[in-house]
Coordinates of C-alpha atoms and ligand atoms in Angstrom, one line a residue:
Chain A
M1 CA 141.7 84.3 73.7
Y2 CA 138.4 82.6 74.4
A3 CA 135.8 84.3 76.6
M4 CA 137.1 85.3 80.0
I5 CA 136.4 87.9 82.6
K6 CA 139.2 90.4 83.3
V7 CA 139.0 92.7 86.2
E8 CA 141.6 95.5 86.5
G9 CA 142.1 97.7 89.5
L10 CA 138.4 97.8 90.2
T11 CA 137.5 100.3 93.0
R12 CA 134.2 101.5 94.2
V13 CA 133.9 104.2 96.8
Y14 CA 130.6 105.1 98.6
G15 CA 131.2 108.5 100.3
T16 CA 134.2 107.7 102.5
F17 CA 133.7 104.0 102.5
T18 CA 135.6 101.9 100.0
A19 CA 133.4 98.9 99.2
V20 CA 135.7 97.5 96.5
D21 CA 139.4 98.3 96.8
D22 CA 141.7 97.9 93.8
V23 CA 140.5 94.4 92.9
S24 CA 142.2 92.7 89.9
F25 CA 141.9 89.1 88.7
T26 CA 141.1 87.0 85.7
A27 CA 138.5 84.3 85.5
E28 CA 139.6 82.1 82.7
A29 CA 137.7 80.1 80.2
G30 CA 137.2 76.4 81.0
K31 CA 137.5 77.1 84.8
V32 CA 135.2 77.7 87.6
T33 CA 136.4 80.7 89.6
G34 CA 135.1 81.0 93.1
F35 CA 134.7 84.5 94.6
L36 CA 134.7 84.1 98.3
G37 CA 134.4 86.5 101.1
P38 CA 132.4 87.3 104.3
N39 CA 129.2 89.4 104.3
G40 CA 129.9 92.9 103.0
A41 CA 133.2 92.0 101.5
G42 CA 132.3 93.6 98.2
K43 CA 131.4 90.5 96.1
S44 CA 128.0 91.7 94.9
T45 CA 129.3 95.2 94.3
S46 CA 132.2 93.9 92.1
M47 CA 129.7 91.7 90.2
R48 CA 127.3 94.6 89.6
I49 CA 130.2 96.6 88.2
M50 CA 131.1 93.8 85.9
V51 CA 127.7 93.9 84.3
G52 CA 127.4 97.6 84.2
L53 CA 124.7 98.1 86.9
T54 CA 127.1 100.0 89.1
N55 CA 129.7 102.4 87.9
P56 CA 133.3 101.8 89.1
T57 CA 135.1 104.7 90.8
K58 CA 138.3 103.4 89.2
G59 CA 139.4 100.5 87.1
R60 CA 137.4 98.4 84.7
A61 CA 136.0 95.0 84.1
T62 CA 136.0 93.4 80.6
I63 CA 134.5 90.3 79.2
N64 CA 136.5 88.9 76.4
G65 CA 138.1 92.3 76.0
S66 CA 135.0 94.5 75.8
L67 CA 133.1 96.3 78.4
Y68 CA 129.8 94.6 79.3
A69 CA 127.9 97.6 78.0
D70 CA 129.5 97.2 74.6
L71 CA 128.5 93.6 74.1
P72 CA 125.8 93.3 71.5
N73 CA 122.8 91.4 72.9
P74 CA 124.8 90.6 76.1
G75 CA 122.4 87.9 77.2
R76 CA 123.8 85.8 74.5
H77 CA 127.4 86.2 75.8
V78 CA 127.0 86.4 79.6
G79 CA 124.5 84.7 81.8
V80 CA 123.9 86.8 84.9
L81 CA 122.3 85.9 88.2
L82 CA 122.6 88.6 90.8
D83 CA 119.5 88.3 92.9
A84 CA 117.0 85.6 92.2
S85 CA 114.3 87.4 94.2
A86 CA 114.5 90.5 92.0
Q87 CA 111.7 89.3 89.7
H88 CA 108.1 90.7 89.4
D89 CA 106.0 88.9 92.0
G90 CA 103.0 88.8 89.7
R91 CA 104.7 87.1 86.8
T92 CA 104.8 83.4 86.3
G93 CA 108.2 81.6 86.1
R94 CA 107.5 80.8 82.5
E95 CA 106.6 84.4 81.7
V96 CA 109.9 85.6 83.2
L97 CA 111.8 83.2 80.9
T98 CA 109.6 84.1 77.9
L99 CA 110.5 87.8 78.4
A100 CA 114.2 87.0 78.4
A101 CA 113.9 84.8 75.4
M102 CA 112.0 87.5 73.5
T103 CA 114.6 90.1 74.4
M104 CA 117.4 87.9 73.2
G105 CA 115.6 86.8 70.1
L106 CA 115.4 83.1 71.1
P107 CA 112.7 80.6 70.1
T108 CA 110.2 79.9 72.9
S109 CA 111.3 76.2 72.8
R110 CA 114.3 77.5 74.7
V111 CA 112.0 78.3 77.6
D112 CA 110.8 74.7 77.9
E113 CA 114.3 73.4 77.7
M114 CA 115.5 75.6 80.5
L115 CA 112.5 74.8 82.7
E116 CA 113.4 71.1 82.2
L117 CA 117.0 71.7 82.9
V118 CA 116.4 73.3 86.3
S119 CA 113.6 70.8 87.1
L120 CA 110.8 73.2 87.4
T121 CA 107.6 71.3 86.5
P122 CA 105.1 72.7 84.0
S123 CA 102.7 73.4 86.9
E124 CA 105.3 75.2 88.9
A125 CA 106.3 77.2 85.9
K126 CA 102.7 78.5 85.7
R127 CA 102.7 79.7 89.3
R128 CA 103.4 83.3 90.2
I129 CA 106.8 84.2 91.6
K130 CA 105.2 85.3 94.8
N131 CA 104.3 81.7 95.4
Y132 CA 107.8 80.4 94.7
S133 CA 110.0 79.1 97.4
L134 CA 113.5 80.5 97.7
G135 CA 115.0 77.4 96.0
M136 CA 112.5 77.6 93.1
K137 CA 113.4 81.3 92.6
Q138 CA 117.1 80.3 92.5
R139 CA 116.4 77.6 90.0
L140 CA 114.5 80.0 87.8
G141 CA 117.4 82.5 88.2
I142 CA 119.8 79.8 86.9
A143 CA 117.5 79.0 84.0
H144 CA 117.4 82.7 83.2
A145 CA 121.2 83.0 83.3
L146 CA 121.6 80.0 81.0
I147 CA 118.8 80.7 78.5
G148 CA 120.9 82.7 76.1
D149 CA 123.5 79.9 75.8
P150 CA 126.2 82.3 77.1
K151 CA 129.9 81.6 77.2
V152 CA 130.4 83.3 80.5
L153 CA 128.4 83.0 83.7
I154 CA 128.4 85.5 86.5
L155 CA 126.5 84.1 89.5
D156 CA 126.1 85.8 92.9
E157 CA 125.5 83.1 95.5
P158 CA 123.7 80.8 93.2
A159 CA 123.5 78.0 95.8
N160 CA 121.6 80.2 98.1
G161 CA 118.4 78.4 99.1
L162 CA 119.0 75.2 97.1
D163 CA 118.5 71.9 98.9
P164 CA 121.5 69.5 99.1
A165 CA 120.4 67.7 96.0
G166 CA 120.0 71.0 94.3
I167 CA 123.5 72.1 95.3
R168 CA 125.0 68.9 94.0
W169 CA 123.1 69.3 90.8
M170 CA 124.3 72.8 90.3
R171 CA 127.9 71.8 91.0
G172 CA 127.7 69.2 88.3
L173 CA 126.1 71.7 85.9
L174 CA 128.7 74.3 86.4
K175 CA 131.5 71.8 86.2
E176 CA 130.3 70.4 83.0
Y177 CA 129.8 74.0 81.7
A178 CA 133.4 74.9 82.5
D179 CA 134.7 71.6 81.1
R180 CA 133.2 72.5 77.8
G181 CA 135.0 75.8 77.7
G182 CA 132.7 78.1 79.5
T183 CA 133.9 80.7 82.1
V184 CA 132.2 80.6 85.4
L185 CA 132.5 83.2 88.2
L186 CA 130.5 82.4 91.2
S187 CA 130.4 84.1 94.6
S188 CA 129.7 82.6 98.0
H189 CA 130.4 83.4 101.6
L190 CA 130.4 79.6 102.3
L191 CA 133.7 78.0 101.6
H192 CA 132.5 74.4 101.4
E193 CA 130.0 75.4 98.7
V194 CA 132.7 76.6 96.5
E195 CA 135.8 74.5 97.5
Q196 CA 134.6 71.4 95.7
I197 CA 133.9 73.0 92.3
A198 CA 136.1 76.0 92.0
D199 CA 139.3 75.5 90.1
E200 CA 140.5 78.9 91.2
L201 CA 139.6 80.8 94.4
I202 CA 139.6 84.5 95.0
L203 CA 139.4 85.4 98.6
I204 CA 138.1 88.9 99.3
G205 CA 137.8 90.7 102.6
N206 CA 137.0 94.3 103.2
G207 CA 136.9 95.0 99.5
R208 CA 140.5 93.7 98.9
I209 CA 141.8 90.5 97.5
V210 CA 143.5 88.7 100.4
A211 CA 144.5 85.5 98.5
E212 CA 144.0 83.9 95.2
G213 CA 144.9 80.7 93.3
T214 CA 144.1 77.1 93.5
K215 CA 143.2 75.6 96.8
D216 CA 146.7 74.1 97.1
E217 CA 148.4 77.3 96.1
I218 CA 146.5 79.2 98.8
L219 CA 147.3 76.6 101.4
S220 CA 151.0 76.5 100.6
S221 CA 151.4 80.3 100.2
Q222 CA 150.1 80.6 103.7
G223 CA 152.9 78.4 105.0
T224 CA 150.7 75.9 106.8
V225 CA 152.1 72.8 105.2
G226 CA 154.5 70.8 107.4
Q227 CA 152.6 70.8 110.6
S228 CA 151.5 67.8 112.5
L229 CA 149.3 66.9 115.4
V230 CA 150.7 64.0 117.4
T231 CA 149.9 62.1 120.5
A232 CA 152.2 59.4 121.9
L233 CA 152.2 57.0 124.9
D234 CA 155.2 58.9 126.1
N235 CA 154.8 62.5 125.0
E236 CA 157.9 63.6 126.9
A237 CA 160.2 61.2 125.2
L238 CA 158.8 62.1 121.8
T239 CA 159.2 65.9 122.6
V240 CA 162.9 65.3 123.5
A241 CA 163.4 63.4 120.3
L242 CA 161.7 66.0 118.1
K243 CA 163.5 68.9 119.7
A244 CA 166.8 67.1 119.2
K245 CA 165.9 67.2 115.5
G246 CA 165.3 70.9 115.7
Y247 CA 161.5 71.0 115.4
S248 CA 159.4 73.1 117.7
V249 CA 156.9 71.3 119.8
E250 CA 154.0 72.9 121.5
P251 CA 151.6 70.9 123.8
I252 CA 148.0 71.0 122.7
G253 CA 145.3 69.1 124.6
T254 CA 146.5 65.5 125.2
G255 CA 149.1 65.8 122.4
M256 CA 151.4 68.2 120.7
R257 CA 151.7 70.4 117.6
V258 CA 154.9 69.9 115.8
S259 CA 156.5 72.0 113.1
A260 CA 157.2 69.0 110.9
A261 CA 155.4 66.9 108.4
P262 CA 153.8 63.7 109.7
A263 CA 156.4 61.5 108.0
E264 CA 159.2 63.3 109.9
V265 CA 157.4 62.9 113.2
G266 CA 156.8 59.2 112.5
K267 CA 160.4 58.7 111.7
A268 CA 161.5 60.5 115.0
A269 CA 159.0 58.3 116.9
L270 CA 160.4 55.1 115.3
E271 CA 164.0 56.1 116.1
A272 CA 163.1 56.9 119.7
S273 CA 160.9 53.8 120.0
V274 CA 157.9 55.8 121.1
V275 CA 154.4 54.4 120.5
L276 CA 152.1 56.8 118.7
T277 CA 148.4 56.8 119.4
D278 CA 147.5 59.6 117.0
L279 CA 149.4 61.3 114.1
R280 CA 147.9 63.6 111.5
D281 CA 148.5 66.5 109.3
G282 CA 148.2 69.7 111.4
G283 CA 148.2 72.2 108.5
A284 CA 145.4 74.7 108.8
G285 CA 142.5 73.8 106.5
L286 CA 141.3 76.2 103.8
E287 CA 138.6 77.3 106.2
D288 CA 141.1 78.4 108.9
I289 CA 143.0 80.4 106.3
F290 CA 139.9 81.9 105.0
L291 CA 138.8 82.9 108.5
Q292 CA 142.3 84.3 109.3
L293 CA 142.7 86.2 106.1
T294 CA 139.4 87.8 106.4
A295 CA 139.5 88.2 110.2
E296 CA 139.4 92.0 110.3
T297 CA 136.3 92.0 108.2
Q298 CA 134.4 89.3 110.1
R299 CA 131.5 90.5 112.2
E300 CA 132.3 87.9 114.9
A301 CA 135.6 87.7 116.7
I302 CA 137.2 84.5 115.7
A303 CA 137.7 81.9 118.3
P304 CA 141.3 80.7 118.5
A305 CA 142.0 77.7 116.3
H306 CA 140.5 74.6 117.8
P307 CA 143.1 72.1 119.1
E308 CA 141.9 69.6 116.5
G309 CA 141.8 72.4 114.0
A310 CA 142.8 70.2 111.2
S311 CA 139.3 68.9 110.7
A312 CA 138.6 71.3 107.8
Chain B
M1 CA 119.7 65.4 85.8
S2 CA 118.7 66.4 82.4
A3 CA 119.6 65.6 78.8
V4 CA 119.5 69.3 77.9
S5 CA 122.9 70.5 77.0
V6 CA 124.3 73.5 78.9
A7 CA 127.5 73.6 76.9
P8 CA 128.5 76.9 75.5
S9 CA 128.6 76.4 71.7
T10 CA 131.9 77.3 70.1
P11 CA 132.7 79.7 68.5
L12 CA 131.1 82.8 70.0
P13 CA 128.0 83.8 68.2
T14 CA 128.3 87.0 66.3
A15 CA 125.3 88.4 68.1
T16 CA 123.7 91.5 66.7
K17 CA 122.3 94.3 68.9
V18 CA 118.9 93.8 70.3
P19 CA 116.7 95.6 67.8
F20 CA 114.7 98.5 69.1
G21 CA 111.4 97.1 67.9
R22 CA 111.9 94.0 69.9
L23 CA 112.5 96.0 73.1
V24 CA 109.3 97.9 72.4
M25 CA 107.4 94.5 72.1
V26 CA 109.0 93.3 75.3
E27 CA 107.9 96.5 77.1
W28 CA 104.4 96.2 75.7
R29 CA 104.2 92.7 76.9
K30 CA 105.4 93.7 80.4
M31 CA 102.4 96.1 80.7
T32 CA 99.9 93.3 80.2
D33 CA 101.5 90.1 81.6
T34 CA 100.7 90.8 85.3
R35 CA 97.4 90.9 87.0
A36 CA 98.1 94.5 88.2
G37 CA 98.7 95.6 84.6
R38 CA 95.6 93.9 83.2
V39 CA 93.5 95.3 86.0
M40 CA 94.7 98.8 85.2
L41 CA 93.8 98.4 81.5
M42 CA 90.4 97.0 82.5
I43 CA 89.7 99.9 84.9
T44 CA 90.7 102.4 82.1
G45 CA 88.3 100.7 79.6
G46 CA 85.6 100.3 82.2
L47 CA 85.7 103.9 83.3
I48 CA 85.4 105.2 79.7
A49 CA 82.4 102.8 79.2
L50 CA 80.9 103.9 82.6
V51 CA 81.1 107.6 81.8
A52 CA 79.6 107.0 78.3
G53 CA 76.8 104.9 79.9
I54 CA 75.9 107.4 82.5
I55 CA 75.7 110.2 80.0
L56 CA 73.4 108.2 77.8
L57 CA 71.3 107.1 80.8
V58 CA 70.9 110.7 81.9
T59 CA 70.0 111.8 78.4
A60 CA 67.4 109.1 78.2
L61 CA 65.9 109.7 81.6
S62 CA 65.8 113.5 81.7
D63 CA 64.4 115.5 78.9
M64 CA 67.6 117.4 78.3
S65 CA 68.8 117.8 74.8
A66 CA 71.5 115.5 73.4
L67 CA 75.2 116.4 74.2
D68 CA 77.2 117.7 71.3
A69 CA 80.3 116.0 70.1
S70 CA 82.7 118.4 71.8
T71 CA 81.1 117.8 75.2
W72 CA 81.3 114.1 74.7
M73 CA 85.0 114.4 73.9
S74 CA 85.9 116.4 77.0
A75 CA 83.8 114.1 79.2
L76 CA 85.6 111.0 77.9
S77 CA 89.0 112.5 77.9
F78 CA 88.7 112.9 81.7
P79 CA 89.0 109.2 82.5
V80 CA 91.8 108.9 79.9
S81 CA 93.8 111.7 81.6
L82 CA 93.1 110.0 84.9
L83 CA 94.5 106.6 84.0
V84 CA 96.8 106.6 81.0
P85 CA 99.4 108.6 82.8
V86 CA 99.3 106.0 85.6
L87 CA 100.3 103.4 83.0
A88 CA 103.1 105.7 82.0
I89 CA 104.2 105.9 85.6
M90 CA 103.9 102.2 86.3
I91 CA 105.9 101.1 83.3
V92 CA 108.9 102.8 84.9
T93 CA 108.4 102.6 88.6
Q94 CA 107.4 99.0 88.7
E95 CA 110.8 98.0 87.5
W96 CA 112.3 99.7 90.5
G97 CA 109.6 98.6 92.9
Q98 CA 109.9 94.9 91.9
R99 CA 113.7 95.3 91.3
T100 CA 113.3 93.8 87.8
H101 CA 115.5 96.7 86.6
M102 CA 118.5 94.6 87.3
V103 CA 117.4 92.0 84.7
T104 CA 116.1 94.6 82.2
F105 CA 119.3 96.6 82.1
T106 CA 121.6 93.6 82.0
L107 CA 119.8 92.3 79.0
E108 CA 120.0 95.7 77.4
P109 CA 122.7 97.9 78.9
S110 CA 121.8 100.9 76.8
R111 CA 119.5 102.5 79.4
L112 CA 118.4 105.2 77.0
K113 CA 117.2 102.6 74.5
V114 CA 115.1 101.0 77.3
V115 CA 113.7 104.4 78.3
F116 CA 112.7 105.1 74.7
A117 CA 111.2 101.6 74.3
K118 CA 109.1 102.1 77.4
L119 CA 108.0 105.5 76.3
L120 CA 107.1 104.3 72.8
A121 CA 105.2 101.3 74.2
V122 CA 103.1 103.4 76.6
F123 CA 102.7 106.1 74.0
V124 CA 101.1 103.6 71.6
L125 CA 98.9 102.4 74.4
G126 CA 97.9 105.9 75.2
I127 CA 97.1 106.7 71.6
V128 CA 95.0 103.6 71.2
T129 CA 93.1 104.4 74.4
M130 CA 92.4 107.9 73.3
A131 CA 91.3 106.7 69.9
I132 CA 88.9 104.4 71.6
A133 CA 87.6 107.2 73.8
V134 CA 87.1 109.5 70.7
G135 CA 85.4 106.6 68.9
I136 CA 83.0 106.0 71.8
G137 CA 82.4 109.7 72.0
A138 CA 81.3 109.7 68.3
I139 CA 79.1 106.7 68.9
G140 CA 77.7 108.5 72.0
T141 CA 77.0 111.6 70.0
V142 CA 74.9 109.6 67.5
A143 CA 73.2 107.5 70.2
G144 CA 72.5 110.4 72.4
A145 CA 70.9 112.3 69.5
A146 CA 68.8 109.3 68.6
I147 CA 67.6 109.0 72.2
A148 CA 66.8 112.7 72.4
G149 CA 65.3 112.6 68.9
S150 CA 67.5 115.4 67.6
D151 CA 70.2 115.6 64.9
P152 CA 73.8 114.8 66.2
S153 CA 75.9 118.0 66.6
W154 CA 79.4 117.5 65.1
N155 CA 81.0 120.6 66.5
V156 CA 84.5 119.3 67.0
T157 CA 87.0 120.9 64.7
G158 CA 90.2 119.2 63.7
E159 CA 92.0 121.8 65.7
A160 CA 90.1 121.0 68.9
L161 CA 90.7 117.3 68.4
A162 CA 94.4 118.0 68.0
W163 CA 94.5 120.0 71.2
T164 CA 92.7 117.3 73.2
L165 CA 95.2 114.7 72.0
A166 CA 98.1 117.0 72.7
T167 CA 96.9 117.6 76.2
Q168 CA 96.6 113.9 76.9
I169 CA 100.0 113.3 75.4
L170 CA 101.5 116.0 77.6
Y171 CA 100.0 114.4 80.7
L172 CA 101.4 111.0 79.6
L173 CA 104.8 112.5 79.2
M174 CA 104.6 114.3 82.5
G175 CA 103.7 111.1 84.3
F176 CA 106.6 109.3 82.6
G177 CA 109.0 112.1 83.5
F178 CA 108.0 112.2 87.2
A179 CA 108.2 108.4 87.3
M180 CA 111.8 108.5 86.2
L181 CA 112.6 111.3 88.5
L182 CA 111.1 109.7 91.6
L183 CA 111.4 106.0 90.7
N184 CA 108.6 105.3 93.1
T185 CA 105.0 104.6 92.3
P186 CA 103.2 106.3 95.1
A187 CA 105.4 109.4 95.0
A188 CA 104.9 109.8 91.2
L189 CA 101.1 109.3 91.5
V190 CA 100.9 112.0 94.3
I191 CA 102.8 114.5 92.1
Y192 CA 100.7 113.7 89.0
Y193 CA 97.3 113.8 90.7
G194 CA 98.4 116.7 92.9
Y195 CA 99.1 118.7 89.7
T196 CA 96.2 117.7 87.6
L197 CA 93.4 117.3 90.2
I198 CA 94.5 119.9 92.8
L199 CA 96.6 122.5 91.1
E200 CA 95.0 122.6 87.6
A201 CA 91.5 121.6 88.4
S202 CA 91.0 123.6 91.7
V203 CA 93.8 126.0 92.7
F204 CA 94.7 127.6 89.3
S205 CA 91.1 127.9 88.0
A206 CA 89.7 129.2 91.3
L207 CA 92.3 131.9 91.7
Y208 CA 92.7 132.8 88.1
F209 CA 89.6 135.0 87.9
I210 CA 90.0 136.4 91.4
F211 CA 93.5 137.9 91.5
D212 CA 95.2 140.1 89.0
W213 CA 98.6 138.7 89.7
A214 CA 97.2 135.2 89.0
Q215 CA 96.4 136.3 85.5
D216 CA 100.0 137.4 85.1
V217 CA 101.7 134.4 86.7
F218 CA 99.5 131.3 86.0
P219 CA 99.8 131.3 82.2
W220 CA 103.5 130.7 82.7
I221 CA 103.2 127.9 85.2
S222 CA 100.0 126.2 84.4
M223 CA 99.7 124.2 81.2
Q224 CA 96.0 124.3 81.3
V225 CA 95.8 128.1 81.7
A226 CA 98.5 128.6 79.1
M227 CA 96.5 126.5 76.6
M228 CA 93.2 128.3 77.2
P229 CA 93.8 131.0 74.6
F230 CA 94.3 128.3 72.0
I231 CA 91.5 126.0 73.0
A232 CA 88.9 128.4 74.3
G233 CA 89.8 131.7 72.7
N234 CA 86.2 132.5 71.8
E235 CA 84.8 131.8 75.2
M236 CA 87.6 134.0 76.8
Q237 CA 86.8 136.8 74.4
A238 CA 83.1 136.5 75.3
A239 CA 84.0 136.7 79.0
G240 CA 86.0 139.9 78.3
V241 CA 89.4 138.4 79.0
A242 CA 92.4 139.3 76.8
V243 CA 93.3 136.4 74.5
E244 CA 97.1 136.0 74.1
D245 CA 97.5 133.5 71.3
G246 CA 100.4 135.3 69.7
A247 CA 104.1 135.0 70.5
L248 CA 103.5 135.8 74.2
G249 CA 100.9 133.0 74.4
I250 CA 103.2 130.6 72.7
A251 CA 106.1 131.6 75.0
R252 CA 103.8 131.0 78.0
L253 CA 102.7 127.6 76.7
A254 CA 106.3 126.6 76.0
T255 CA 107.4 127.7 79.5
S256 CA 104.7 125.8 81.3
I257 CA 105.3 122.7 79.3
A258 CA 109.1 122.9 79.9
L259 CA 108.4 123.2 83.6
W260 CA 106.0 120.3 84.0
V261 CA 107.0 118.0 81.1
G262 CA 110.5 118.9 79.9
L263 CA 112.2 119.3 83.2
P264 CA 111.0 116.1 84.8
L265 CA 111.8 114.2 81.5
V266 CA 115.3 115.5 81.3
L267 CA 116.2 115.2 85.0
G268 CA 114.4 111.8 85.2
T269 CA 116.3 110.4 82.2
M270 CA 119.6 111.6 83.8
R271 CA 118.7 109.9 87.0
V272 CA 117.8 106.6 85.2
L273 CA 121.0 106.8 83.2
K274 CA 123.3 107.5 86.2
S275 CA 121.8 105.6 89.1
E276 CA 123.2 102.5 90.5
L277 CA 120.9 99.5 90.0
K278 CA 120.6 97.1 92.9
Ligands
LIG1 N1 125.0 102.5 98.0 C1 125.9 102.2 99.0 N2 126.2 103.1 99.9 C2 127.0 102.8 100.9 N3 127.6 101.6 101.1 C3 127.3 100.6 100.2 C4 126.4 100.9 99.1 N4 126.3 99.7 98.4 C5 127.1 98.8 99.0 N5 127.6 99.4 100.1 C6 128.5 98.7 101.1 O1 129.5 98.0 100.3 C7 129.9 96.8 101.0 C8 130.0 95.7 100.1 O2 128.7 95.2 99.8 P1 128.4 93.9 99.0 O3 126.9 93.8 98.8 O4 129.2 94.0 97.7 O5 128.9 92.7 99.9 P2 128.9 91.2 99.6 O6 130.3 90.7 99.5 O7 128.1 90.9 98.4 O8 128.2 90.6 100.9 P3 127.2 89.4 101.1 O9 128.0 88.1 101.2 O10 126.5 89.7 102.4 O11 126.3 89.4 100.0 C9 129.0 96.7 102.2 O12 129.6 97.1 103.4 C10 127.9 97.6 101.9 O13 127.2 98.1 103.0
LIG2 MG1 126.2 89.9 98.1

């Protein structure tokens, strides 16, 4: 089996608080796996355990079958970015990469390649980290993760601080990386950051996995397909027609929410000769599901789903 | 955005472990690649040069006789003992202070190997610094004698030189041990200077000749007092103090070293090996 991350029953307890609670999943080769959860869900803790910086209370994480600590020269196997600001203020960006290259036994030409890859100019590379912007630190962190030409990437909120162009560039980079057989695990608390590139999503809240799979799998497993939002010139007539077909109808704003797919609603309207002014898929978006599933762990009480809640 | 390939090359490289020597080189480089590190090295060198310069200046201006080699050595080992242990402290605590420990220990998960690499790097630096100090002391002995118009006095025995080096190495290890135990630069500095400048230099030496109990207790808990019979046996005899350089003396020396060097090193290493890095 080609390089993959396997997490089995991972648990980490701090005192009486369980930060990571029996987490199991596999991040497969050739795929981008998104690790999503609100603040404090346990993403960073899980990732620190994967690379041996934090000891698990129970369970284990392996990379291609071995514990991270058992990998010889792990920088050549796994690219890690946990916190881009955890670098010495007084070192230059180039020096940070040079130290990594030295440790891994790479030629210094690799440093220049990586600087070019993440678009840090030679003059920026000579600056001290204390004078770096957040996005520049993040780019340096990505360069640091990639310098050893690893097969696996473990990135904690890599998009943090990147500008829109930078986020798009990073998406492309990770996508290409996975397409060529690499394994990518990246965390985020922002769904839209991950949604577009992740082949697999792992939703975590309160230390537990609440849903996992592809975007479509998560949507259908939550039973939100087959819902429509509809508005007609004659809402009453349409309600009668829909109820006659056995669907439930619930008024929302100027229209109704119907427990049927848009095609069924359109058919009913046609048969009843009712003119529709608006008809769309009323299934909850991924964002709604994400918010619902992680509701207990959110800091803010979640407002009831917006009437036009299908916008996500 | 760039032509550089990010593709993982198939198949997996059969990477070998990071060789220990390479880790030592990396740690050596980390001591000198920041302004803070370079300033520390410059202060160390500058202070040694300053002490030597002042001694020569005083020798030239006053009509005192030239200092002998052993006085030169103890004068110059003072700045070394003041600063080399700080380097030993910083090589550890800076990783935690700047949170670079996360990178260091993901690139080499064997924390013990990293600890030894750091220790070896700073040990070599300490030895080089001491060698420079001893060399300058030798030059000073000759130069001072030339200024005073006398013959240089080479009264340093091999044994005395060895004890001076051993003392400096013990201080270096002590700084390193407390650094790992506290993982915090100011706290480790306070403990180190508190011990060498307050306990050893003032408290122990002041009380030693005053109280009888001090003469019973201090040799067990003060490295400097415990070493006295071995370094300054003749002077002690002349002062009418019993010289314990037999088994009891060695037991005292070993106990004081275990207390101030052994214990912090062991507990500190355990802390570094076990702690969560974040
Ligand atoms: N040493 C510790 N002692 C007590 N609690 C801790 C400790 N370390 C982490 N925690 C708790 O574990 C939980 C998970 O933290 P973690 O940093 O993994 O969250 P996260 O998912 O990365 O969040 P974010 O999106 O904000 O980065 C938090 O509630 C945190 O307070
Ligand atoms: Mg986090």
